Structures are given as C-alpha cells and as structure tokens.
Short mmCIF file of C-alpha atoms and ligand atoms in Angstrom, two decimals:
data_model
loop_
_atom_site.label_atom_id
_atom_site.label_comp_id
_atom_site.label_asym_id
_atom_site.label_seq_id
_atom_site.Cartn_x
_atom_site.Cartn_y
_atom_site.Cartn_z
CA UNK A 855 0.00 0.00 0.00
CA UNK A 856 1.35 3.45 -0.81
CA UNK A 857 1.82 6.22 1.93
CA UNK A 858 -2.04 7.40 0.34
CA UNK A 859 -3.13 3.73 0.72
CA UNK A 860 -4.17 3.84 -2.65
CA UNK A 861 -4.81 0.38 -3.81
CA UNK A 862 -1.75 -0.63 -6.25
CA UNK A 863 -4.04 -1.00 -9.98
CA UNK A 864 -2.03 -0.87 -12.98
CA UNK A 865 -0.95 -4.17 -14.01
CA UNK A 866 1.95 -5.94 -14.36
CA UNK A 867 1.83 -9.45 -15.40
CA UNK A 868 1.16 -8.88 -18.97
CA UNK A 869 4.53 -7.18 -19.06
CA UNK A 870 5.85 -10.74 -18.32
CA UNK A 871 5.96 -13.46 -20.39
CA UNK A 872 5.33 -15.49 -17.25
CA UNK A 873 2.19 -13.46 -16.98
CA UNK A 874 2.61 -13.51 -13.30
CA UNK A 875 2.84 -10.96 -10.64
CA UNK A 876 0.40 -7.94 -9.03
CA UNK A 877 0.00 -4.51 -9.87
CA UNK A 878 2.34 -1.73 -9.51
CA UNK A 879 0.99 1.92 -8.96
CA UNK A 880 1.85 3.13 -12.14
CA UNK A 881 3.01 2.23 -15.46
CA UNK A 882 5.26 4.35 -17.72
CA UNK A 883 5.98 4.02 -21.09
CA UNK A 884 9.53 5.59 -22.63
CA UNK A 885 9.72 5.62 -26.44
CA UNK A 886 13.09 7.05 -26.35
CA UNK A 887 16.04 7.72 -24.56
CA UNK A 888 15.13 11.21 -23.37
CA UNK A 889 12.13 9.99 -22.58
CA UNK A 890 14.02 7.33 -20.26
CA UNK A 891 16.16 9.43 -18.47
CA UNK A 892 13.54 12.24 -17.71
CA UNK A 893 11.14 9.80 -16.16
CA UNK A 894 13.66 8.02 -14.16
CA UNK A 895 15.12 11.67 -12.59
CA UNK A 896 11.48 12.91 -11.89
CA UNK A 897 10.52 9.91 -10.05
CA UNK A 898 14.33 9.40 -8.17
CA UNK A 899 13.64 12.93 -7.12
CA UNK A 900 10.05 11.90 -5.69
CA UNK A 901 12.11 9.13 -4.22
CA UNK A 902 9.59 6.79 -6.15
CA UNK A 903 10.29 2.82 -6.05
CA UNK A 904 11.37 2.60 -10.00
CA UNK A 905 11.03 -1.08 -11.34
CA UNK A 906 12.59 -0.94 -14.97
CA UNK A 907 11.06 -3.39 -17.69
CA UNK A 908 12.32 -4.77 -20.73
CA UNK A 909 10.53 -7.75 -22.55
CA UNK A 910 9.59 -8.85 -18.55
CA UNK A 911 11.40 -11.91 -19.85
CA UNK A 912 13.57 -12.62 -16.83
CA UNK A 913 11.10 -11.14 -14.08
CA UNK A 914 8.86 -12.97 -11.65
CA UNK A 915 7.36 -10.65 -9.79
CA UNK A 916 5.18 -11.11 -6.45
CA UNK A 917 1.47 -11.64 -6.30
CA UNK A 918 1.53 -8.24 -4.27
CA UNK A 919 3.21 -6.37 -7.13
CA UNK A 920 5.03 -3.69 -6.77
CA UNK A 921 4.83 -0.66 -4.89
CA UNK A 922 6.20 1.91 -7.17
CA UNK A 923 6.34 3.14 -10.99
CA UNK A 924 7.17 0.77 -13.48
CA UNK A 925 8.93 2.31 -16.32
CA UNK A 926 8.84 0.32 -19.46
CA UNK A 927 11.76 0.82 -22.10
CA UNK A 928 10.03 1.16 -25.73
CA UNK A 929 12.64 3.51 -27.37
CA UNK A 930 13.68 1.86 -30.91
CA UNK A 931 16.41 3.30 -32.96
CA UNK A 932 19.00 0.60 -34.50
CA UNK A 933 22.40 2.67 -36.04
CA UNK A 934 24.81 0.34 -37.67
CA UNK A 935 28.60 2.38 -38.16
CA UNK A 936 32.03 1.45 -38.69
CA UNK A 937 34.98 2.70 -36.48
CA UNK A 938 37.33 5.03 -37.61
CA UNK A 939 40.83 3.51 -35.46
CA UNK A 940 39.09 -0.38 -35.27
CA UNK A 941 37.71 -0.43 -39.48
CA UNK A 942 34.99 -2.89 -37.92
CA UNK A 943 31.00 -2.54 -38.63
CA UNK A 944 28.90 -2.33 -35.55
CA UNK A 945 25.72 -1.58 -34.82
CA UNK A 946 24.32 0.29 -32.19
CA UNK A 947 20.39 -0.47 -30.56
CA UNK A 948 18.41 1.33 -28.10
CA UNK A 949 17.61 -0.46 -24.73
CA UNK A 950 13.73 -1.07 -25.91
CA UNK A 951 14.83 -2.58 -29.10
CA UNK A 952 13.61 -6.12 -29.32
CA UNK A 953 16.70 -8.42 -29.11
CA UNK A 954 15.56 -10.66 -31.56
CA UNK A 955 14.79 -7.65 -34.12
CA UNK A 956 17.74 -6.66 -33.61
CA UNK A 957 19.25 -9.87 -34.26
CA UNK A 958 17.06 -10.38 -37.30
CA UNK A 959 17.94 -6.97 -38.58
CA UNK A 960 21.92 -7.57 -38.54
CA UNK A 961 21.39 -10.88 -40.37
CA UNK A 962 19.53 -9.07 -43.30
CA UNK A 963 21.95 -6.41 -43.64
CA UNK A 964 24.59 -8.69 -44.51
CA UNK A 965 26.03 -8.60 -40.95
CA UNK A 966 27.49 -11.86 -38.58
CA UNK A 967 28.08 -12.01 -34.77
CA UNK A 968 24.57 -12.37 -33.18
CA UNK A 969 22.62 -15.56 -35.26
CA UNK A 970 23.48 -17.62 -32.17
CA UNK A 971 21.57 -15.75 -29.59
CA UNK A 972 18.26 -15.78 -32.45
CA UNK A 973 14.83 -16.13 -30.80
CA UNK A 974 16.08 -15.20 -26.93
CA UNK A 975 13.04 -12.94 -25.72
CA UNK A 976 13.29 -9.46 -24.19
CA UNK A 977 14.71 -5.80 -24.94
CA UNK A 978 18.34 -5.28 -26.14
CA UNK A 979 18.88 -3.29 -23.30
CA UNK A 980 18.99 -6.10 -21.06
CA UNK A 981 21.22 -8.51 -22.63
CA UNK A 982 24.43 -7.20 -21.10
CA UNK A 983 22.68 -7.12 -17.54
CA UNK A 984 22.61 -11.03 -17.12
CA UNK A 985 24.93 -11.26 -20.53
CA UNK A 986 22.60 -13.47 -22.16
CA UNK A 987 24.03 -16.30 -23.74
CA UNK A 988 23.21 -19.35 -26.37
CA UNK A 989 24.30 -21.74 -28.79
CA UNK A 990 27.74 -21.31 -27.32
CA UNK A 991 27.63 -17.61 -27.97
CA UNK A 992 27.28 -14.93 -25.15
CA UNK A 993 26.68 -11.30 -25.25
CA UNK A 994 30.59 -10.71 -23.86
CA UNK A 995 32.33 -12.41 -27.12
CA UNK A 996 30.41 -9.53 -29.26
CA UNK A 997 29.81 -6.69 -26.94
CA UNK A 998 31.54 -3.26 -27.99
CA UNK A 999 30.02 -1.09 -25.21
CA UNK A 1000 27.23 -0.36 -23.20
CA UNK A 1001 25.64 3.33 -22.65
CA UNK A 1002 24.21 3.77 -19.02
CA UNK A 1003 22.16 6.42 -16.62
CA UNK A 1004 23.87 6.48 -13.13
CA UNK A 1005 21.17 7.26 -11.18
CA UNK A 1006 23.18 8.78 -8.61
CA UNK A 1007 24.59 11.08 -10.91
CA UNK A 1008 22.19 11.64 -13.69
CA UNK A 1009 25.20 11.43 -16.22
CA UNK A 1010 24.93 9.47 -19.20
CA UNK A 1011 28.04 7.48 -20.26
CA UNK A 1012 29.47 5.09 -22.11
CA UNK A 1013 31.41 1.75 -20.16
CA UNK A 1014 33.48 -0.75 -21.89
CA UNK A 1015 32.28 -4.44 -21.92
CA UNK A 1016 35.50 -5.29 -19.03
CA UNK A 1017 33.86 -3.05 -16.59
CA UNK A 1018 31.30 -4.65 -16.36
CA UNK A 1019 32.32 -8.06 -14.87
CA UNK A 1020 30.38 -10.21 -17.08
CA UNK A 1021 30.11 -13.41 -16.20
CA UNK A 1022 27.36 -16.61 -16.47
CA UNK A 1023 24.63 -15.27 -16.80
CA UNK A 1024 25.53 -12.11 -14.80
CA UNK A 1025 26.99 -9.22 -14.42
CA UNK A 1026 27.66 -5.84 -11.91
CA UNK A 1027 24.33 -4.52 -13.37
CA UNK A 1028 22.07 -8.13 -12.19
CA UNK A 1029 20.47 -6.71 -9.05
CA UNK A 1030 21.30 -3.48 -8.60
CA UNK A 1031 18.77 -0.38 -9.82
CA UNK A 1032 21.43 2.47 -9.53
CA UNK A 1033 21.96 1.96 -13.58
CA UNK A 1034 19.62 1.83 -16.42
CA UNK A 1035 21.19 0.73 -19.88
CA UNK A 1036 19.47 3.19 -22.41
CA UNK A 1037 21.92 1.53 -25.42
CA UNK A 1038 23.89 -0.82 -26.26
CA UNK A 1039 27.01 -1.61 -28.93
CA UNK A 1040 27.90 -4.93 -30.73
CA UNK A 1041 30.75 -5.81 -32.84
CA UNK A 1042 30.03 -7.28 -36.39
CA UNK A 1043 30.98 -9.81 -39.05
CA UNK A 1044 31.02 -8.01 -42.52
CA UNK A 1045 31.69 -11.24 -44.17
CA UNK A 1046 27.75 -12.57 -43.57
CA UNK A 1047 29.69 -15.28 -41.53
CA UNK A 1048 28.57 -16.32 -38.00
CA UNK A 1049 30.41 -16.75 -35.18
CA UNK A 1050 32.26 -20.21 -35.00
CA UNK A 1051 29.76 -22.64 -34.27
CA UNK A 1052 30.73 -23.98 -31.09
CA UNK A 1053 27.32 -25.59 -29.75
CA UNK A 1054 27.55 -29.34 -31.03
CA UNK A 1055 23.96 -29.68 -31.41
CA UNK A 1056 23.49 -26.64 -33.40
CA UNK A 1057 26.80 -27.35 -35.65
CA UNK A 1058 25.02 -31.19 -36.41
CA UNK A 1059 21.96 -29.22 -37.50
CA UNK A 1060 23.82 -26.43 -39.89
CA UNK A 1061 26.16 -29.76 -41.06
CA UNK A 1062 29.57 -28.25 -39.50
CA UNK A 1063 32.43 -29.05 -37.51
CA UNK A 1064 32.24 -27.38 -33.98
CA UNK A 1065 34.89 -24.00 -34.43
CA UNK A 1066 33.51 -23.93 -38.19
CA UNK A 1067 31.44 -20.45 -39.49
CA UNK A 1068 28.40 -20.57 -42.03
CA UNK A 1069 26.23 -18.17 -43.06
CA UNK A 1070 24.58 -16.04 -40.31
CA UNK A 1071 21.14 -16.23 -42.01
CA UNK A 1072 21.82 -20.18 -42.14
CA UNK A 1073 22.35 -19.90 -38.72
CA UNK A 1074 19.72 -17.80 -37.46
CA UNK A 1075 17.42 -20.26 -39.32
CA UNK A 1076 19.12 -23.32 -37.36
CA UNK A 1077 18.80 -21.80 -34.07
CA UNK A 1078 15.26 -20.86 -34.52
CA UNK A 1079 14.24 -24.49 -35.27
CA UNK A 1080 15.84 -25.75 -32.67
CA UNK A 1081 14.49 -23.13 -29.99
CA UNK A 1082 11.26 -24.10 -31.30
CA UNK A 1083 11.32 -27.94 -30.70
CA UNK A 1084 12.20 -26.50 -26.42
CA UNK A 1085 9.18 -24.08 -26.39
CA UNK A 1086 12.32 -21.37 -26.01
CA UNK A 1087 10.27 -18.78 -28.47
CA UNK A 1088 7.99 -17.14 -27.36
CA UNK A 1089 4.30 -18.08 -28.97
CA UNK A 1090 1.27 -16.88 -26.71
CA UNK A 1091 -0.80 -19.93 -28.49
CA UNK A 1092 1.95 -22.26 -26.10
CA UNK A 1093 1.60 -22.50 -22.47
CA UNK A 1094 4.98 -24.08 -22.73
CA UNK A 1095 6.60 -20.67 -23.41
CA UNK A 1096 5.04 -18.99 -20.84
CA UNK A 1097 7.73 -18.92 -18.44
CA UNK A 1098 11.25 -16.79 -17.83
CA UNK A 1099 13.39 -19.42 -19.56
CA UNK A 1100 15.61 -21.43 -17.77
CA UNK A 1101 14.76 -20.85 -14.29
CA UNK A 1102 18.25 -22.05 -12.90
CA UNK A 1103 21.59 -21.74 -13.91
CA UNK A 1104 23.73 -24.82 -14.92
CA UNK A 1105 25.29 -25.30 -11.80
CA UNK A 1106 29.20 -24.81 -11.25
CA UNK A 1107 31.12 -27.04 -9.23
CA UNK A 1108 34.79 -26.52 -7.55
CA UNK A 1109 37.34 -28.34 -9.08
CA UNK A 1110 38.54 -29.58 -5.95
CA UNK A 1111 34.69 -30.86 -5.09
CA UNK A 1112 33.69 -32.08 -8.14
CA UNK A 1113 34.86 -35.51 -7.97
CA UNK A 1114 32.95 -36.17 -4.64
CA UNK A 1115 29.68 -34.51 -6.27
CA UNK A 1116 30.08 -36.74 -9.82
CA UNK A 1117 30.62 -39.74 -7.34
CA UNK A 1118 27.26 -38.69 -5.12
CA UNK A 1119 25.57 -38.58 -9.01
CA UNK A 1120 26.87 -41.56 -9.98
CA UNK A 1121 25.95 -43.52 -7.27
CA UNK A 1122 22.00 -42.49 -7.86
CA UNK A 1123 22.04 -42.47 -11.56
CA UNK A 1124 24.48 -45.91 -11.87
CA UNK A 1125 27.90 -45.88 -13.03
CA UNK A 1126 26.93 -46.29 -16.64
CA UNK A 1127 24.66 -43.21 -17.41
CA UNK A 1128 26.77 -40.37 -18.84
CA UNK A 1129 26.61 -38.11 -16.68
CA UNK A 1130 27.10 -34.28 -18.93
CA UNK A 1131 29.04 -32.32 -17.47
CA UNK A 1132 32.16 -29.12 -19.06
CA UNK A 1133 35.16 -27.42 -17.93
CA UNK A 1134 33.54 -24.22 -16.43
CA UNK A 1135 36.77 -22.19 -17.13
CA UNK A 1136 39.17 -21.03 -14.27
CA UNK A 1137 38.37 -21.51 -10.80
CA UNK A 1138 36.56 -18.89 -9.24
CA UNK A 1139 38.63 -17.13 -6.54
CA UNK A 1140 41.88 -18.47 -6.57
CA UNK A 1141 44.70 -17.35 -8.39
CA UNK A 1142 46.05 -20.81 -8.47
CA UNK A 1143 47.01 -21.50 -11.79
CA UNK A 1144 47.08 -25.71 -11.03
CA UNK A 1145 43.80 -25.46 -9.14
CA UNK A 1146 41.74 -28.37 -10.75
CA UNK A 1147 39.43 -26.97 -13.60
CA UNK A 1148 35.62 -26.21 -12.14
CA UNK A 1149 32.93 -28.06 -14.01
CA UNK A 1150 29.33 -26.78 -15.41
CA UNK A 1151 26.34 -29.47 -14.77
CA UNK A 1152 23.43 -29.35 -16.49
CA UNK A 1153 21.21 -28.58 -14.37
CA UNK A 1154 18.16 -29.74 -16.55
CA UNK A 1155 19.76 -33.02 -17.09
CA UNK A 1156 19.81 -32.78 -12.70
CA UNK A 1157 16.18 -32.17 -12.93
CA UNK A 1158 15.12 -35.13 -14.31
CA UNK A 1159 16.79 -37.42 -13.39
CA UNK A 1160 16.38 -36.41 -9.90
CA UNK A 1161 12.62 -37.38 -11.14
CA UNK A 1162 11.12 -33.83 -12.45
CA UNK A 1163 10.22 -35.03 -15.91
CA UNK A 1164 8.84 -33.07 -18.42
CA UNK A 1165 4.97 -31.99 -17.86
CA UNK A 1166 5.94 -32.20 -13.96
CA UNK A 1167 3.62 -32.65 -11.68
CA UNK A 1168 0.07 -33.07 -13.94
CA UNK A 1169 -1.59 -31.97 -17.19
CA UNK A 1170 -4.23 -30.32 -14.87
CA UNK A 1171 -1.61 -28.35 -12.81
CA UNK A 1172 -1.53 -24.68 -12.85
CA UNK A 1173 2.23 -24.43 -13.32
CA UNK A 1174 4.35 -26.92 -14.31
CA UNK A 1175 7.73 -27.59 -15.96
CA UNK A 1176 7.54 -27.35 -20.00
CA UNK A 1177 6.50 -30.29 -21.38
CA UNK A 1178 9.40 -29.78 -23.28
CA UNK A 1179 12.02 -28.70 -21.42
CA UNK A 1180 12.72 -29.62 -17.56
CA UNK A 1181 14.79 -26.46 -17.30
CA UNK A 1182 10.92 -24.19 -17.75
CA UNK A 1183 8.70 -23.50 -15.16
CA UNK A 1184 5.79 -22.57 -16.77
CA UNK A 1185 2.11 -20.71 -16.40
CA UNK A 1186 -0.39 -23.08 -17.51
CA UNK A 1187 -2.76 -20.05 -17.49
CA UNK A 1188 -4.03 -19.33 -14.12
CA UNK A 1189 -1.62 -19.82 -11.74
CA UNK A 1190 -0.26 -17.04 -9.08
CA UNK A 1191 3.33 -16.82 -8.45
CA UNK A 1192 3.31 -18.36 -5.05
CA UNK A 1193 2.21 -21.64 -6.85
CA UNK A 1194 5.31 -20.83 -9.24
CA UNK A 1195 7.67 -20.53 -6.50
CA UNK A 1196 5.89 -23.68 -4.47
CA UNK A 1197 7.02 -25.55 -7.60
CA UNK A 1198 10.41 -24.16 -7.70
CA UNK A 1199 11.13 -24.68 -4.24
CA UNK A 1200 10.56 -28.28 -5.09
CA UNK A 1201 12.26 -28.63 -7.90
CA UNK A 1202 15.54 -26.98 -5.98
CA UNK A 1203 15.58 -29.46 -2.43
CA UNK A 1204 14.76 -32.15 -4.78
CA UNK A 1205 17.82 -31.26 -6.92
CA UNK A 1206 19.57 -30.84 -3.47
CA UNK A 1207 18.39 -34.42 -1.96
CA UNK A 1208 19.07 -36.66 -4.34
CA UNK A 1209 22.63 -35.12 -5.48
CA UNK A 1210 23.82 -32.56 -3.06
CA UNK A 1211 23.85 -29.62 -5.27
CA UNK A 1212 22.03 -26.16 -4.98
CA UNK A 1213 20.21 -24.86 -8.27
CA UNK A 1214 20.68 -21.07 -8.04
CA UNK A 1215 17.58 -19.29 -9.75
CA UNK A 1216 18.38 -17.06 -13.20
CA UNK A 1217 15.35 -14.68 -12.90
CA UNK A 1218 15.21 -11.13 -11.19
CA UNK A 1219 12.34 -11.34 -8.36
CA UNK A 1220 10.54 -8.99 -7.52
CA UNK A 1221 9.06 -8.71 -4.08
CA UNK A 1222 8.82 -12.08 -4.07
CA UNK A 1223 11.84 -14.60 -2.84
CA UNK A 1224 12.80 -18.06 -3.63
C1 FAD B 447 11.17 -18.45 -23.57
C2 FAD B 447 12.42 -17.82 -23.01
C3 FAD B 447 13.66 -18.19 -23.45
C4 FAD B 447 14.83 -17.59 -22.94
N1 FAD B 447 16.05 -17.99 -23.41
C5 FAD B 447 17.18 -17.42 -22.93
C6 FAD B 447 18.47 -17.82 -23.41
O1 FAD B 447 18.58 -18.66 -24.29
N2 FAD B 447 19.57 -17.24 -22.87
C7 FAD B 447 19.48 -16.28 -21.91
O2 FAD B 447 20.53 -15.78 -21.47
N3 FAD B 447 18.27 -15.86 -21.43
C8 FAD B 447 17.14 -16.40 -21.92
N4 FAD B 447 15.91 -16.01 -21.44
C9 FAD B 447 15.84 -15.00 -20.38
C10 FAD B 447 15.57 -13.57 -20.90
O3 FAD B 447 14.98 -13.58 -22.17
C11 FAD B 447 16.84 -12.73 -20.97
O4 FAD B 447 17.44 -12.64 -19.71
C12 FAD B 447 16.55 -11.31 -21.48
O5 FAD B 447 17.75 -10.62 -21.73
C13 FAD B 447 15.73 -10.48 -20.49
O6 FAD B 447 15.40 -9.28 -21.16
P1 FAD B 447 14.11 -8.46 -20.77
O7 FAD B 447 14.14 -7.20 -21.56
O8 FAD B 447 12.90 -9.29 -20.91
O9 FAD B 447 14.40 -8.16 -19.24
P2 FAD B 447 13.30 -7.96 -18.10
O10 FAD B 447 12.72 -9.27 -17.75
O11 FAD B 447 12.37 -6.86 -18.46
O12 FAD B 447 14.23 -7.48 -16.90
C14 FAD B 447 15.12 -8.39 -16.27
C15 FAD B 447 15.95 -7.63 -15.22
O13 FAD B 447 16.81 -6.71 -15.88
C16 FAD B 447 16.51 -5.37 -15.52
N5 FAD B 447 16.59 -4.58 -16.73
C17 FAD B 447 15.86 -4.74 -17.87
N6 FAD B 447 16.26 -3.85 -18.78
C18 FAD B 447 17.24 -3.12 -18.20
C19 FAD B 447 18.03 -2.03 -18.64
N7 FAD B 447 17.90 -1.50 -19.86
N8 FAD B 447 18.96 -1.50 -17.78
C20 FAD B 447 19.10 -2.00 -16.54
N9 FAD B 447 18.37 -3.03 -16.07
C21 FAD B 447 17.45 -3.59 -16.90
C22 FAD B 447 15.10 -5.43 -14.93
O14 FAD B 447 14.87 -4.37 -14.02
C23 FAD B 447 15.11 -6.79 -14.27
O15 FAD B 447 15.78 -6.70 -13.05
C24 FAD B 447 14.73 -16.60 -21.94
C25 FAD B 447 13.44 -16.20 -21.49
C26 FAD B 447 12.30 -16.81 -22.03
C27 FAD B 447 10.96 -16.38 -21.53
#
C-alpha cells in the first residue's frame, strides 16, 4: 500500500511473459532515450520505487506487485557504423529494441556475430545485464560497449564491456537499480559469416564441424528451429513458453569438489549413465594457476533425473515444468506466483536431496523470494 493507501491497480503481469505478478501503482511508457532518463530523474527525485522493464522476460514478480512506478523501455532506434581507429562494422540499438529484431535486422543487412543468440526474448537493453548467452555464444564475445544512466549522478556514459564483470549469466548490473542501460554496442561480421559454431547440437543441424562459421542467415534459421522444438520462443498460443526461460543456472562445481559430487551422481544415476558435465573455465577465486578446472552441470539433465520429468507434476496443474524442457517453469494459465515458487522450491531441495547440489535461480524477483 502506498503512503495514500491507494490500492496498487495498474498491471503488471502482462509485461511478463510469465504473466505472473500484481499490480504496480503506475506504469510508464519511454519511447526514447530522453524519454528514459527524464522519467527516471522525476521519479528518483520523488524518491519513487522505479522497477525498470524490458521484454519482462527474466522477471517474476510477487502476487503483491510492486509498490512503485514501473517504467517500461520502448525507445527503438538501431544505427549500424564502422569505427574510424578499429575499421569494424557495428551496430548500435536502443535499450527497448527487441533483441531478436535486432538480431534479425543484422542478419539481413549482410552482418554476422549475433545468429546464435536468435529467438532469446526481451529488450536489447537487457542482454548485457545477465549477458545473455546461447548456442555457445554470449553477449561478452560480441559486446563493444554499453551506454548507461547512473542514477546517482544523472550522467549518461558510455562503459566498456570489461567493466562490467560479465560473467554466467551475470553481471555488476544483475540486481542493482542504480543503472539503467538506455543503449547498447555490438561488434560485427562483414563477411555474412557467424560466429564459430561452437554448440555441437546446433553445428550437427547447420552440417559443420564445432569452431567452423556458415552463413549467419543459415544460422539464425538453425537456431530458430531448434528453440522451437524446447518451447524457447515465445508463442502466446503455447503455455509451454510462458515462463522466464531457464529458471536455474547450470550449476558450477569446484574443481577440488567435483569428484565427490560426480561420485554422489553416480551412485543415484548408476555408473553407466553419462553423466554431462564441461570445464567451467578457471576456478573462481583463486589465483592458483594448477587449481583443478571447475565443471558446469546441467542442471536440466539434474532435474530429471532427480525425477522432475517433463509436464511435472500433472496436465491439470496450474504451473508446471515445459512439457518440453525440464529447465521451464511454466504458467499453464491461471496460476499465481506463489504456486510458481511452491514448484520451484521443489524442484531446488529435490535437486539438493538426491545429489547434493544447490540450483541457483536465473530470474530477477521482484518482491517475491525463492
Ligand atoms: C522463452 C524464453 C527463453 C529464454 N532464453 C534465454 C536464453 O537462451 N539465454 C538467456 O541468457 N536468457 C534467456 N531467457 C531469459 C531472458 O529472455 C533474458 O534474460 C533477457 O535478456 C531479459 O530481457 P528483458 O528485456 O525481458 O528483461 P526484463 O525481464 O524486463 O528485466 C530483467 C531484469 O533486468 C533489468 N533490466 C531490464 N532492462 C534493463 C536495462 N535496460 N537497464 C538495466 N536493467 C534492466 C530489470 O529491471 C530486471 O531486473 C529466456 C526467457 C524466455 C521467456
């Protein structure tokens, strides 16, 4: 309730592609970037809650709603250029851009570099905030640079992809308000060629070696397909795409634990199931160049075979996981959040119970906790 105790009204779950949450007091639209920044320093000066909104791709957001102004990022312009000391294309995209336009509208200029992350939902603007990744592609191989409002400021400026500690699936912008991205910069292939295809699935379906490049529209069509067949684009007809994507990360084990844990798996699953599992890069906090390489799970895979299959729990359940994809929770229609986070919560000491490892959640939640 605000300080008024005017009843919250203007809603917000059809600004999610969950279509989950409860009302916030106000809803703003921004076409542009002016727009943006002019809302966000009125309301900062009101000291206003300000909950800012993409695609509402990655949000799950309370039954209470929110208790502030939503601003909503609609401004559009796409700029492709070329750098005068570099001599490489880019392009250039306003935060309210949709990704996947934008995606779609390098391929058709001729352009390379983002085929692999075709069909991912939401706003451009977002992409560097959880640096949204796919197909073995993520938005910190083609990142250039990333405008932002500091909100403490009220300066506009432009940061370089290495300060913003991008990681998987985060960043220093995931879960902090005190900067809005109003634009952002990618680096492109002139040559119509994609990024190497790295993702073995995807470089089967394009008829590659992994590390080979084909055409970005080639691409783009490949990933597409596949997304499809895993409910991963969005179609409103689909109850299995109404969700936030994967829900939880692929888990990342220590090096130095990770033989225990594959041993704890092992013992559930039997010794002869493949159990997937990569090299997760260096270790996290150690400078220890011989520290044992820490591994990436899948934490689908963890899912169900910790007995969430697909469709989990019922056909008549409000939410439930995709029926194709363990890694979805999804809004059969009616469901309230609660009931989404009653699921995930079992889904998560499930996971926990049968192999000893914690699923950490991907979405932003707001008022609302796992
Ligand atoms: C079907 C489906 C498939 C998906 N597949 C993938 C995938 O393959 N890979 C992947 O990485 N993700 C995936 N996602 C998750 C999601 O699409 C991405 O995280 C996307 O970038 C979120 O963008 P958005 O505009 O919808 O963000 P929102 O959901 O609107 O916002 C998410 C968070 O970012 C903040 N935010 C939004 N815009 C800005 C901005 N301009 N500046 C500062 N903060 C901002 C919000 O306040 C919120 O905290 C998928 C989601 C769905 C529903």
């Amino acid at each position: 309730m605000t300080d008024t105790q005017t009843p919250l009204s203007a809603p917000l779950a059809e600004l999610t592609t969950l279509r989950l949450g409860g009302p916030a007091r106000e809803i703003v639209r921004c076409p542009d970037t002016r727009s943006i920044v002019e809302t966000i320093q009125e309301l900062d000066e009101r000291s206003e809650p300000v909950l800012v909104i993409g695609g509402g791709s990655n949000l799950v957001i309370g039954d209470a709603g929110f208790d502030g102004t939503a601003v909503v990022l609609a401004s559009s312009r796409i700029e492709f250029g070329s750098g005068r000391e570099s001599g490489r294309s880019h392009v250039v995209a306003d935060a309210g851009v949709g990704w996947d336009d934008l995606v779609a509208a390098t391929v058709e200029a001729g352009f390379g570099g983002l085929e692999c992350l075709s069909g991912i939902p939401g706003a451009a603007g977002a992409t560097p905030v959880q640096n949204v990744g796919a197909y073995g592609v993520e938005v910190a191989d083609i990142l250039r640079s990333v405008q932002v409002l500091d909100r403490r400021s009220g300066n506009l400026r432009w940061v370089s992809p290495t300060e913003l500690g991008l990681g998987y699936r985060t960043s220093n912008l995931k879960h902090r308000n005190d900067f809005v991205v109003v634009a952002v910069s990618f680096w492109l292939n002139e040559d119509r060629a994609s990024q190497p295809i790295r993702y073995r699935e995807l470089a089967t379906t394009v008829g590659v070696e992994p590390g080979d490049r084909v055409d970005a529209a080639a691409a783009r069509a490949a990933v597409l397909g596949l997304r499809r067949g895993k409910g991963m684009v969005l179609d409103a007809d689909d109850f299995d795409t109404w969700s936030a994507g994967s829900f939880f990360t692929n888990p990342i084990v220590d090096g130095g634990d990770a033989p225990a844990v594959l041993e704890r798996i092992a013992a559930r699953v039997g010794a002869d199931v493949a159990i997937p599992s990569y090299p997760a890069g260096p270790q996290p906090n150690t400078s220890d160049a011989d520290a044992p390489t820490a591994i990436k799970l899948s934490a689908g895979w963890l899912i169900e075979r910790a007995g969430f299959g697909r469709g989990y729990p019922s056909a008549d359940a409000p939410v439930r996981l995709s029926t194709k994809h363990t890694l979805a929770l999804t809004n059969r229609g009616s469901a309230t959040t609660e009931q989404l986070l009653t699921l995930a919560r079992e889904v998560r000491d499930g996971v926990l119970d049968a192999f000893g490892v914690t699923l950490r959640p991907e979405p932003v939640f707001v008022n609302c906790a796992l």
